[in-house]
Amino acid sequence: MRYTRPADRNRRRAERYPVHANVRLLCADSMTGVAARIVNISDSGASVESRVPLKPGEVVYIEVRQFQVYGTAHVNRCAAKFSGYVAGLEFQGSLVAAGSDPGR
């Protein structure tokens, strides 16, 4: 007999919260800037919408001016959706407040 998870069970490590904020991504491999929008966020990652696909496995630098935070993330997945793409990002460490000293 095969075990299946209940549809309502959340497999994520952290609670996600809906957010609508513009974000600037810089793709490390290509050094290409991408304008995107955060749809939800947690302590460990975020879901973003963009007009261009992000490459799974790529590392991106993320800057959210609205909240004055920045950091790096790993692209876990990217899928076409409506007129753009939705990507799942996993933060590499915590996002840092702009103007703070991340070495402290």
PDB file of C-alpha atoms in Angstrom:
ATOM      1  CA  MET A   1       0.000   0.000   0.000  1.00  0.00           C
ATOM      2  CA  ARG A   2       1.354   3.398  -0.977  1.00  0.00           C
ATOM      3  CA  TYR A   3       1.403   6.236   1.569  1.00  0.00           C
ATOM      4  CA  THR A   4       0.340   9.680   0.360  1.00  0.00           C
ATOM      5  CA  ARG A   5       0.514  12.902   2.295  1.00  0.00           C
ATOM      6  CA  PRO A   6      -2.703  14.746   3.080  1.00  0.00           C
ATOM      7  CA  ALA A   7      -3.186  17.644   0.652  1.00  0.00           C
ATOM      8  CA  ASP A   8      -3.364  20.230   3.425  1.00  0.00           C
ATOM      9  CA  ARG A   9      -0.083  19.216   5.091  1.00  0.00           C
ATOM     10  CA  ASN A  10       2.630  21.850   4.706  1.00  0.00           C
ATOM     11  CA  ARG A  11       6.095  20.364   4.116  1.00  0.00           C
ATOM     12  CA  ARG A  12       7.949  23.670   4.450  1.00  0.00           C
ATOM     13  CA  ARG A  13      10.325  24.218   7.352  1.00  0.00           C
ATOM     14  CA  ALA A  14       9.056  27.733   8.103  1.00  0.00           C
ATOM     15  CA  GLU A  15       5.716  29.537   7.967  1.00  0.00           C
ATOM     16  CA  ARG A  16       5.287  31.646   4.814  1.00  0.00           C
ATOM     17  CA  TYR A  17       3.655  35.065   4.890  1.00  0.00           C
ATOM     18  CA  PRO A  18       2.052  36.881   1.957  1.00  0.00           C
ATOM     19  CA  VAL A  19       4.008  39.972   0.906  1.00  0.00           C
ATOM     20  CA  HIS A  20       3.815  42.251  -2.101  1.00  0.00           C
ATOM     21  CA  ALA A  21       7.128  44.039  -2.575  1.00  0.00           C
ATOM     22  CA  ASN A  22       9.313  44.808  -5.544  1.00  0.00           C
ATOM     23  CA  VAL A  23      12.735  43.186  -5.436  1.00  0.00           C
ATOM     24  CA  ARG A  24      15.889  43.465  -7.483  1.00  0.00           C
ATOM     25  CA  LEU A  25      17.780  40.247  -8.211  1.00  0.00           C
ATOM     26  CA  LEU A  26      21.308  39.985  -9.594  1.00  0.00           C
ATOM     27  CA  CYS A  27      22.042  36.570 -11.082  1.00  0.00           C
ATOM     28  CA  ALA A  28      25.565  35.502 -10.056  1.00  0.00           C
ATOM     29  CA  ASP A  29      26.290  33.354 -13.138  1.00  0.00           C
ATOM     30  CA  SER A  30      25.322  35.901 -15.772  1.00  0.00           C
ATOM     31  CA  MET A  31      25.584  39.140 -13.726  1.00  0.00           C
ATOM     32  CA  THR A  32      22.155  40.009 -15.123  1.00  0.00           C
ATOM     33  CA  GLY A  33      19.761  42.222 -13.158  1.00  0.00           C
ATOM     34  CA  VAL A  34      16.160  41.032 -12.903  1.00  0.00           C
ATOM     35  CA  ALA A  35      13.177  43.018 -11.621  1.00  0.00           C
ATOM     36  CA  ALA A  36      10.828  40.771  -9.665  1.00  0.00           C
ATOM     37  CA  ARG A  37       8.123  40.836  -7.016  1.00  0.00           C
ATOM     38  CA  ILE A  38       7.979  38.864  -3.779  1.00  0.00           C
ATOM     39  CA  VAL A  39       4.678  37.040  -3.319  1.00  0.00           C
ATOM     40  CA  ASN A  40       5.443  35.332  -0.020  1.00  0.00           C
ATOM     41  CA  ILE A  41       8.358  35.111   2.376  1.00  0.00           C
ATOM     42  CA  SER A  42       9.602  33.112   5.364  1.00  0.00           C
ATOM     43  CA  ASP A  43      12.717  32.988   7.521  1.00  0.00           C
ATOM     44  CA  SER A  44      14.308  30.577   5.065  1.00  0.00           C
ATOM     45  CA  GLY A  45      13.113  31.689   1.626  1.00  0.00           C
ATOM     46  CA  ALA A  46      10.687  33.452  -0.666  1.00  0.00           C
ATOM     47  CA  SER A  47       8.565  32.989  -3.740  1.00  0.00           C
ATOM     48  CA  VAL A  48       9.101  35.611  -6.448  1.00  0.00           C
ATOM     49  CA  GLU A  49       7.402  36.434  -9.745  1.00  0.00           C
ATOM     50  CA  SER A  50       9.397  37.753 -12.700  1.00  0.00           C
ATOM     51  CA  ARG A  51       9.025  38.244 -16.444  1.00  0.00           C
ATOM     52  CA  VAL A  52      12.136  36.165 -17.145  1.00  0.00           C
ATOM     53  CA  PRO A  53      13.001  32.663 -15.933  1.00  0.00           C
ATOM     54  CA  LEU A  54      15.572  32.136 -13.181  1.00  0.00           C
ATOM     55  CA  LYS A  55      17.928  29.186 -13.528  1.00  0.00           C
ATOM     56  CA  PRO A  56      17.455  26.489 -10.859  1.00  0.00           C
ATOM     57  CA  GLY A  57      20.725  25.991  -9.005  1.00  0.00           C
ATOM     58  CA  GLU A  58      21.842  29.577  -9.596  1.00  0.00           C
ATOM     59  CA  VAL A  59      22.764  31.921  -6.758  1.00  0.00           C
ATOM     60  CA  VAL A  60      21.151  35.370  -6.788  1.00  0.00           C
ATOM     61  CA  TYR A  61      21.821  38.534  -4.831  1.00  0.00           C
ATOM     62  CA  ILE A  62      18.495  39.905  -3.560  1.00  0.00           C
ATOM     63  CA  GLU A  63      17.685  43.483  -2.571  1.00  0.00           C
ATOM     64  CA  VAL A  64      14.313  44.563  -1.167  1.00  0.00           C
ATOM     65  CA  ARG A  65      14.451  48.365  -0.986  1.00  0.00           C
ATOM     66  CA  GLN A  66      10.947  48.625   0.501  1.00  0.00           C
ATOM     67  CA  PHE A  67      12.143  46.776   3.627  1.00  0.00           C
ATOM     68  CA  GLN A  68      15.779  47.913   3.342  1.00  0.00           C
ATOM     69  CA  VAL A  69      17.188  44.374   3.428  1.00  0.00           C
ATOM     70  CA  TYR A  70      19.514  42.389   1.184  1.00  0.00           C
ATOM     71  CA  GLY A  71      21.201  39.004   0.973  1.00  0.00           C
ATOM     72  CA  THR A  72      21.830  35.988  -1.227  1.00  0.00           C
ATOM     73  CA  ALA A  73      19.579  33.104  -2.191  1.00  0.00           C
ATOM     74  CA  HIS A  74      19.695  29.827  -4.081  1.00  0.00           C
ATOM     75  CA  VAL A  75      17.090  29.283  -6.841  1.00  0.00           C
ATOM     76  CA  ASN A  76      15.390  25.978  -5.984  1.00  0.00           C
ATOM     77  CA  ARG A  77      12.775  25.946  -8.720  1.00  0.00           C
ATOM     78  CA  CYS A  78      11.273  28.078 -11.482  1.00  0.00           C
ATOM     79  CA  ALA A  79       8.064  27.483 -13.442  1.00  0.00           C
ATOM     80  CA  ALA A  80       6.101  29.350 -16.096  1.00  0.00           C
ATOM     81  CA  LYS A  81       2.921  30.901 -14.757  1.00  0.00           C
ATOM     82  CA  PHE A  82       0.485  33.154 -16.620  1.00  0.00           C
ATOM     83  CA  SER A  83       2.559  35.831 -18.396  1.00  0.00           C
ATOM     84  CA  GLY A  84       5.770  35.250 -16.433  1.00  0.00           C
ATOM     85  CA  TYR A  85       7.570  32.912 -14.063  1.00  0.00           C
ATOM     86  CA  VAL A  86       7.425  31.968 -10.377  1.00  0.00           C
ATOM     87  CA  ALA A  87      10.665  31.005  -8.644  1.00  0.00           C
ATOM     88  CA  GLY A  88      11.299  29.495  -5.223  1.00  0.00           C
ATOM     89  CA  LEU A  89      14.328  30.992  -3.474  1.00  0.00           C
ATOM     90  CA  GLU A  90      16.135  29.609  -0.411  1.00  0.00           C
ATOM     91  CA  PHE A  91      18.059  32.255   1.512  1.00  0.00           C
ATOM     92  CA  GLN A  92      21.736  31.574   2.193  1.00  0.00           C
ATOM     93  CA  GLY A  93      21.800  32.897   5.736  1.00  0.00           C
ATOM     94  CA  SER A  94      19.562  35.688   6.972  1.00  0.00           C
ATOM     95  CA  LEU A  95      18.677  38.803   5.041  1.00  0.00           C
ATOM     96  CA  VAL A  96      20.663  41.781   6.350  1.00  0.00           C
ATOM     97  CA  ALA A  97      19.307  45.250   7.104  1.00  0.00           C
ATOM     98  CA  ALA A  98      20.793  47.905   4.813  1.00  0.00           C
ATOM     99  CA  GLY A  99      23.319  50.008   6.678  1.00  0.00           C
ATOM    100  CA  SER A 100      24.116  47.304   9.220  1.00  0.00           C
ATOM    101  CA  ASP A 101      27.476  45.555   9.531  1.00  0.00           C
ATOM    102  CA  PRO A 102      26.920  41.890   8.474  1.00  0.00           C
ATOM    103  CA  GLY A 103      30.281  40.923   9.992  1.00  0.00           C
ATOM    104  CA  ARG A 104      29.153  41.691  13.554  1.00  0.00           C
TER     105      ARG A 104
END
